[in-house]
Coordinates of C-alpha atoms in Angstrom, one line a residue:
X6 CA 70.3 61.1 83.9
X7 CA 70.2 57.3 85.9
X8 CA 70.5 55.1 82.9
X9 CA 69.5 51.9 84.8
X10 CA 65.9 51.0 85.7
X11 CA 64.9 50.3 89.5
X12 CA 63.4 46.8 90.5
X13 CA 60.0 48.1 90.7
X14 CA 60.8 49.1 86.5
X15 CA 61.9 45.8 85.8
X16 CA 59.3 44.3 87.4
X17 CA 56.9 45.9 85.8
X18 CA 58.2 45.0 82.4
X19 CA 59.0 41.1 83.8
X20 CA 55.1 41.0 84.4
X21 CA 53.6 42.3 81.7
X22 CA 55.9 40.0 79.6
X23 CA 54.9 37.3 80.9
X24 CA 51.0 38.1 81.2
X25 CA 51.4 39.1 77.0
X26 CA 53.1 35.6 76.4
X27 CA 50.4 33.9 78.1
X28 CA 47.4 36.0 77.0
X29 CA 48.4 37.6 74.1
X30 CA 49.8 34.6 71.4
X31 CA 49.2 34.4 67.6
X32 CA 46.1 33.1 68.0
X33 CA 44.7 35.3 70.5
X34 CA 45.9 38.0 68.4
X35 CA 43.9 37.0 65.9
X36 CA 40.5 36.3 67.8
X37 CA 40.5 39.5 69.3
X38 CA 41.2 41.7 66.1
X39 CA 38.2 39.7 64.7
X40 CA 36.3 40.8 67.6
X41 CA 33.6 43.5 67.3
X42 CA 35.4 45.7 69.8
X43 CA 39.1 44.8 68.3
X44 CA 40.7 44.0 71.3
X45 CA 40.0 41.3 74.0
X46 CA 38.5 42.8 77.0
X47 CA 39.3 40.2 79.5
X48 CA 42.8 40.7 78.5
X49 CA 42.5 44.6 79.7
X50 CA 40.5 43.4 82.4
X51 CA 43.4 41.6 83.5
X52 CA 46.3 43.9 82.9
X53 CA 44.4 46.4 84.8
X54 CA 43.6 43.7 88.2
X55 CA 47.1 42.5 87.8
X56 CA 49.3 45.8 87.0
X57 CA 47.0 48.3 87.2
X58 CA 48.1 49.2 83.7
X59 CA 45.5 51.8 82.8
X60 CA 45.7 53.6 85.6
X61 CA 49.3 53.6 85.3
X62 CA 50.7 56.8 85.6
X63 CA 47.7 58.5 86.9
X64 CA 48.2 60.0 90.8
X65 CA 46.9 57.4 93.1
X66 CA 44.6 60.3 94.4
X67 CA 42.5 59.1 91.6
X68 CA 43.2 55.4 92.2
X69 CA 46.1 55.4 90.1
X70 CA 49.3 53.7 90.8
X71 CA 51.4 57.2 90.5
X72 CA 54.5 56.3 88.3
X73 CA 56.4 58.5 85.8
X74 CA 56.2 58.4 81.8
X75 CA 59.8 56.5 82.1
X76 CA 57.1 53.5 83.6
X77 CA 54.4 54.4 81.1
X78 CA 56.9 53.4 78.2
X79 CA 58.4 50.3 79.4
X80 CA 54.6 49.4 79.1
X81 CA 54.4 50.6 75.9
X82 CA 57.7 48.8 74.9
X83 CA 56.1 45.5 76.2
X84 CA 52.3 46.0 74.4
X85 CA 54.5 46.7 71.3
X86 CA 56.4 43.5 71.5
X87 CA 53.1 41.4 71.7
X88 CA 51.7 44.1 69.4
X89 CA 48.6 43.6 71.7
X90 CA 45.4 45.5 70.4
X91 CA 43.9 47.3 73.7
X92 CA 42.8 50.8 75.1
X93 CA 45.9 51.5 76.3
X94 CA 47.2 54.2 73.4
X95 CA 43.9 55.6 73.5
X96 CA 42.7 55.5 77.2
X97 CA 45.9 55.5 79.0
X98 CA 48.3 57.7 77.0
X99 CA 45.9 60.1 75.2
X100 CA 42.9 60.9 76.7
X101 CA 43.4 59.9 80.4
X102 CA 46.3 63.0 81.0
X103 CA 44.2 65.3 79.3
X104 CA 41.4 65.1 81.7
X105 CA 43.9 65.2 84.7
X106 CA 45.6 68.3 83.1
X107 CA 42.1 70.0 82.2
X108 CA 39.4 69.0 84.1
X109 CA 37.5 70.1 86.4
X110 CA 37.6 68.8 90.2
X111 CA 34.3 67.1 89.8
X112 CA 35.1 65.5 86.6
X113 CA 38.6 64.2 88.0
X114 CA 36.9 62.9 90.5
X115 CA 34.5 61.1 88.0
X116 CA 36.2 60.1 85.5
X117 CA 39.8 59.2 86.5
X118 CA 39.2 56.3 89.0
X119 CA 37.0 54.5 86.3
X120 CA 40.0 55.3 84.0
X121 CA 42.4 53.9 86.3
X122 CA 40.7 50.6 87.2
X123 CA 39.9 49.7 83.4
X124 CA 36.3 50.2 83.7
X125 CA 35.7 53.2 81.5
X126 CA 38.2 53.4 78.0
X127 CA 37.6 56.9 76.5
X128 CA 39.6 58.0 73.3
X129 CA 40.6 61.2 71.8
X130 CA 38.9 62.5 68.8
X131 CA 39.4 65.1 66.4
X132 CA 38.5 66.6 63.2
X133 CA 39.6 65.0 60.0
X134 CA 43.1 63.3 59.9
X135 CA 44.8 65.9 62.3
X136 CA 45.9 63.9 65.0
X137 CA 49.6 64.3 64.6
X138 CA 49.5 68.0 63.9
X139 CA 46.5 68.8 67.1
X140 CA 49.5 67.0 69.3
X141 CA 51.9 69.3 68.0
X142 CA 53.8 66.5 66.4
X143 CA 54.3 67.1 62.7
X144 CA 53.4 70.7 62.8
X145 CA 51.8 74.0 64.7
X146 CA 48.7 73.0 66.5
X147 CA 47.4 76.5 66.5
X148 CA 44.0 75.6 65.9
X149 CA 43.2 75.4 62.6
X150 CA 43.5 71.7 62.1
X151 CA 39.8 72.0 64.5
X152 CA 38.2 73.7 61.9
X153 CA 39.3 77.4 62.3
X154 CA 35.6 78.7 62.9
X155 CA 34.5 78.1 59.3
X156 CA 32.6 74.9 57.9
X157 CA 33.9 71.8 58.2
X158 CA 36.2 69.7 61.1
X159 CA 34.5 70.0 64.5
X160 CA 32.0 73.4 65.6
X161 CA 30.5 73.7 69.2
X162 CA 27.6 75.8 70.0
X163 CA 26.3 76.5 73.8
X164 CA 22.8 75.3 74.6
X165 CA 22.1 76.4 78.1
X166 CA 24.4 74.7 80.3
X167 CA 25.1 72.3 78.1
X168 CA 27.0 72.6 74.4
X169 CA 26.4 70.8 71.4
X170 CA 28.8 69.6 68.9
X171 CA 28.7 68.8 65.1
X172 CA 31.2 67.6 62.6
X173 CA 33.5 64.6 62.0
X174 CA 36.3 62.7 62.7
X175 CA 38.4 60.6 61.0
X176 CA 40.8 58.1 62.3
X177 CA 39.9 58.0 66.0
X178 CA 41.5 54.9 67.9
X179 CA 38.8 52.9 69.4
X180 CA 36.2 55.2 68.6
X181 CA 34.1 52.6 67.6
X182 CA 34.1 50.7 71.3
X183 CA 34.9 53.8 73.9
X184 CA 32.8 53.9 76.4
X185 CA 33.5 58.3 76.6
X186 CA 35.0 60.8 73.8
X187 CA 37.3 63.4 74.2
X188 CA 35.8 65.7 71.3
X189 CA 38.5 68.7 69.8
X190 CA 36.1 71.4 68.8
X191 CA 36.0 75.2 67.7
X192 CA 33.4 77.7 69.3
X193 CA 32.9 80.9 68.9
X194 CA 32.8 81.5 65.2
X195 CA 35.7 82.5 63.0
X196 CA 36.9 85.7 64.5
X197 CA 36.9 84.9 68.1
X198 CA 37.3 81.0 67.2
X199 CA 39.4 78.4 69.8
X200 CA 39.9 74.9 70.2
X201 CA 38.3 73.3 73.6
X202 CA 37.5 69.6 74.3
X203 CA 34.1 68.5 75.3
X204 CA 32.9 65.1 76.8
X205 CA 30.7 63.2 75.0
X206 CA 29.2 59.7 75.6
X207 CA 29.8 57.0 73.5
X208 CA 26.2 56.6 73.2
X209 CA 24.8 60.0 72.9
X210 CA 22.2 60.5 70.9
X211 CA 23.2 61.9 67.4
X212 CA 26.8 60.4 68.1
X213 CA 27.0 57.8 64.8
X214 CA 30.5 55.6 65.1
X215 CA 31.8 53.7 62.4
X216 CA 34.8 51.3 62.5
X217 CA 37.2 51.6 59.8
X218 CA 39.8 49.1 58.0
X219 CA 42.9 49.8 59.0
X220 CA 46.2 49.1 57.2
X221 CA 47.1 48.1 61.1
X222 CA 44.3 45.9 62.3
X223 CA 46.3 45.8 65.6
X224 CA 45.3 49.3 66.1
X225 CA 41.3 49.9 65.5
X226 CA 39.9 53.1 64.1
X227 CA 36.9 54.6 63.9
X228 CA 35.2 57.6 62.0
X229 CA 33.0 59.3 64.6
X230 CA 29.7 61.5 63.2
X231 CA 28.9 64.4 65.7
X232 CA 25.3 65.2 64.9
X233 CA 24.2 68.3 67.3
X234 CA 25.4 65.9 69.8
X235 CA 24.8 67.1 73.5
X236 CA 28.3 67.2 75.4
X237 CA 30.3 68.6 78.1
X238 CA 33.1 70.5 78.3
X239 CA 36.2 69.4 80.0
X240 CA 37.2 72.1 82.5
X241 CA 36.7 75.9 81.5
X242 CA 36.9 77.5 78.6
X243 CA 39.6 80.0 79.7
X244 CA 42.0 76.9 79.9
X245 CA 45.1 76.0 78.0
X246 CA 43.9 73.5 75.9
X247 CA 46.4 73.7 72.8
X248 CA 49.5 73.5 75.4
X249 CA 47.6 70.6 77.2
X250 CA 47.4 68.5 73.7
X251 CA 51.2 69.7 73.0
X252 CA 52.7 68.6 76.0
X253 CA 50.3 65.7 76.1
X254 CA 51.4 64.9 72.1
X255 CA 55.1 64.5 73.8
X256 CA 54.5 62.1 76.2
X257 CA 52.5 59.8 73.5
X258 CA 55.2 60.0 71.0
X259 CA 57.7 59.2 74.1
X260 CA 55.5 56.0 74.7
X261 CA 54.8 55.2 71.1
X262 CA 58.7 55.5 70.2
X263 CA 58.9 52.9 73.1
X264 CA 56.4 50.3 71.8
X265 CA 57.7 50.6 68.6
X266 CA 61.6 49.6 69.8
X267 CA 59.8 46.6 71.5
X268 CA 57.6 45.7 68.5
X269 CA 60.9 45.9 66.2
X270 CA 63.3 44.1 68.8
X271 CA 60.6 41.5 68.5
X272 CA 60.6 41.6 65.0
X273 CA 64.3 41.3 64.9
X274 CA 64.1 38.5 67.6
X275 CA 61.9 36.0 65.0
X276 CA 63.8 36.9 62.1
X277 CA 67.0 35.5 63.8
X278 CA 65.4 32.5 65.3
X279 CA 64.4 31.7 61.7
X280 CA 67.8 32.6 59.5
X281 CA 69.0 29.8 62.2
X282 CA 66.9 27.3 61.6
X283 CA 66.5 28.0 57.1
X284 CA 68.7 26.1 55.4
X285 CA 70.1 26.5 51.7
X286 CA 73.0 25.3 50.4
X287 CA 73.4 22.8 53.0
X288 CA 73.9 25.2 55.9
X289 CA 71.3 27.3 58.2
X290 CA 71.5 31.1 56.3
X291 CA 72.0 33.1 59.3
X292 CA 75.6 31.6 58.5
X293 CA 75.8 33.6 55.2
X294 CA 77.9 36.8 55.7
X295 CA 75.8 38.9 53.8
X296 CA 72.8 37.9 56.0
X297 CA 74.8 38.5 59.4
X298 CA 76.0 42.0 57.6
X299 CA 72.1 42.8 57.3
X300 CA 70.8 41.7 60.4
X301 CA 73.9 43.7 62.6
X302 CA 72.3 47.0 61.1
X303 CA 69.1 46.4 62.0
X304 CA 69.8 45.5 65.7
X305 CA 72.2 48.8 65.7
X306 CA 69.0 50.7 64.6
X307 CA 67.1 48.8 67.0
X308 CA 69.3 49.8 69.7
X309 CA 70.1 53.5 69.1
X310 CA 66.3 54.0 68.9
X311 CA 65.8 52.2 71.9
X312 CA 68.3 54.8 73.6
X313 CA 66.4 57.9 71.8
X314 CA 63.1 56.8 73.2
X315 CA 64.6 56.0 76.8
X316 CA 65.7 59.5 77.1
X317 CA 63.0 60.9 75.4
X318 CA 60.5 59.2 78.2
X319 CA 62.9 60.6 80.8
X320 CA 63.1 64.2 79.6
X321 CA 59.4 64.7 79.6
X322 CA 60.0 65.1 83.3
X323 CA 62.8 67.5 83.2
X324 CA 61.3 70.2 80.5
X325 CA 62.7 68.7 77.8
X326 CA 60.3 67.6 74.5
X327 CA 62.1 65.7 72.7
X328 CA 59.9 62.8 72.0
X329 CA 58.9 63.7 68.2
X330 CA 62.4 62.6 67.5
X331 CA 62.6 59.9 69.7
X332 CA 59.4 58.9 67.5
X333 CA 61.0 59.2 63.9
X334 CA 63.8 57.4 64.7
X335 CA 62.0 54.3 66.2
X336 CA 59.7 53.8 63.3
X337 CA 62.5 54.2 60.8
X338 CA 63.8 51.2 63.2
X339 CA 60.7 49.2 63.1
X340 CA 60.2 49.6 59.5
X341 CA 63.5 48.5 58.8
X342 CA 63.3 45.3 61.2
X343 CA 60.1 44.4 59.8
X344 CA 60.9 45.1 56.3
X345 CA 64.1 43.0 56.5
X346 CA 62.5 40.4 58.2
X347 CA 59.8 39.9 55.6
X348 CA 62.6 39.5 53.0
X349 CA 64.7 37.2 55.3
X350 CA 61.3 34.8 55.5
X351 CA 61.1 35.1 52.0
X352 CA 57.5 34.1 50.8
X353 CA 55.9 32.6 53.9
X354 CA 56.1 36.5 55.7
X355 CA 54.0 37.8 53.3
X356 CA 51.2 35.9 53.6
X357 CA 48.6 35.8 56.4
X358 CA 49.5 33.2 58.2
X359 CA 53.0 34.3 59.2
X360 CA 53.3 37.0 62.0
X361 CA 55.7 39.4 60.0
X362 CA 53.6 40.9 58.0
X363 CA 51.7 42.4 61.3
X364 CA 54.6 43.9 62.3
X365 CA 55.3 45.7 58.8
X366 CA 51.7 47.3 58.9
X367 CA 51.6 48.4 62.3
X368 CA 55.1 50.4 61.2
X369 CA 53.5 51.9 57.9
X370 CA 50.1 52.0 60.3
X371 CA 52.0 54.0 63.1
X372 CA 53.5 56.5 60.0
X373 CA 50.2 57.0 58.7
X374 CA 48.5 58.3 61.9
X375 CA 51.3 60.2 63.6
X376 CA 53.8 60.9 61.3
X377 CA 55.3 60.4 58.5
X378 CA 59.1 60.4 59.6
X379 CA 60.3 63.6 57.4
X380 CA 57.5 65.6 58.6
X381 CA 58.4 64.9 62.4
X382 CA 62.0 65.6 62.3
X383 CA 60.7 68.9 60.3
X384 CA 59.0 70.0 62.7
X385 CA 61.2 69.2 65.1
X386 CA 63.7 71.5 63.7
X387 CA 61.3 74.3 63.1
X388 CA 60.5 74.4 66.6
X389 CA 63.9 74.2 67.6
X390 CA 64.3 77.1 65.1
X391 CA 67.5 74.9 63.6
X392 CA 67.9 76.3 60.1
X393 CA 66.8 80.2 60.9
X394 CA 69.0 82.8 60.1
X395 CA 72.0 81.1 58.6
X396 CA 73.4 81.1 55.1
X397 CA 74.8 78.9 53.3
X398 CA 78.0 79.2 51.3
X399 CA 79.8 76.8 48.6

């Protein structure tokens, strides 16, 4: 493993950081959150035009940049630093790889260039609140999470050449604003049930999308109700949907781990800046040994999480799937950095006027969406059969 970054990778990081610094400051962030979409479409267009961010990891044949998961993760680290609200996670990290992996030639040609250009946004809609399970991060994604052929979840039935979907999905990232929904649904009845993915237009008849009030306002979520909605099957009904979801989940976990590291690093920076300026008893509070020790502990956690996240991004191209473990470590680091930041900022850290609380809400929101941390680790241990066949002696 080469632990250094190439000049191109460093340039991606630098350019993205500069752009987000100019276009996604505290005032711009709050303004974007107050819009119906929950993000700034103009910023998303700028990220597409200057960096090709929506298609960063898509092949050049489909209008993408052709980079690896490592570049995708580095980009996520910078968006995490700024807490930038955008369709990046839903469109680029979750949906585009599934269309690339499972779509027919016609579907890829029709959708991927538009996704890569930023002209089309998309999201993955999973029944209930089972996104982490569907992506095989916190449990076996055998298909029960999609309804299991029973009532509930999202059910699909064939109607001529098309399909009809009925059901509901919660916690759909950008589900209220995405142009395209990629819906996981069960078909075939209970005895022969299987999970497939379907393409649904965001404005399709019978699709009711409601933006939810999320703990983390920078990560927009929606409830999507599908009431006999027309859909198109992604790929064919013999595709390995569950395997593709698991592979996408590992990639997404590596990218999200880097995103959490970026947020944790920025939260630590802000706290260090503050304790250097705030004075008590005639001296800066950052000069007190107890404060130094607390921030040193945070620094160690962030650097360890960064190493794990970078390794997870590199490992995806080498057949090793450790994204879940890296995500667990990164979420812990972010929660610690954000909590210490609030404590050391004092009363101002809890207020809406200060940005410190946004980092803590990002940590808690990601833990609810893709965790919790102990389940990420427990599933990784089960997958590795870590505790099987061992006797404990006292």
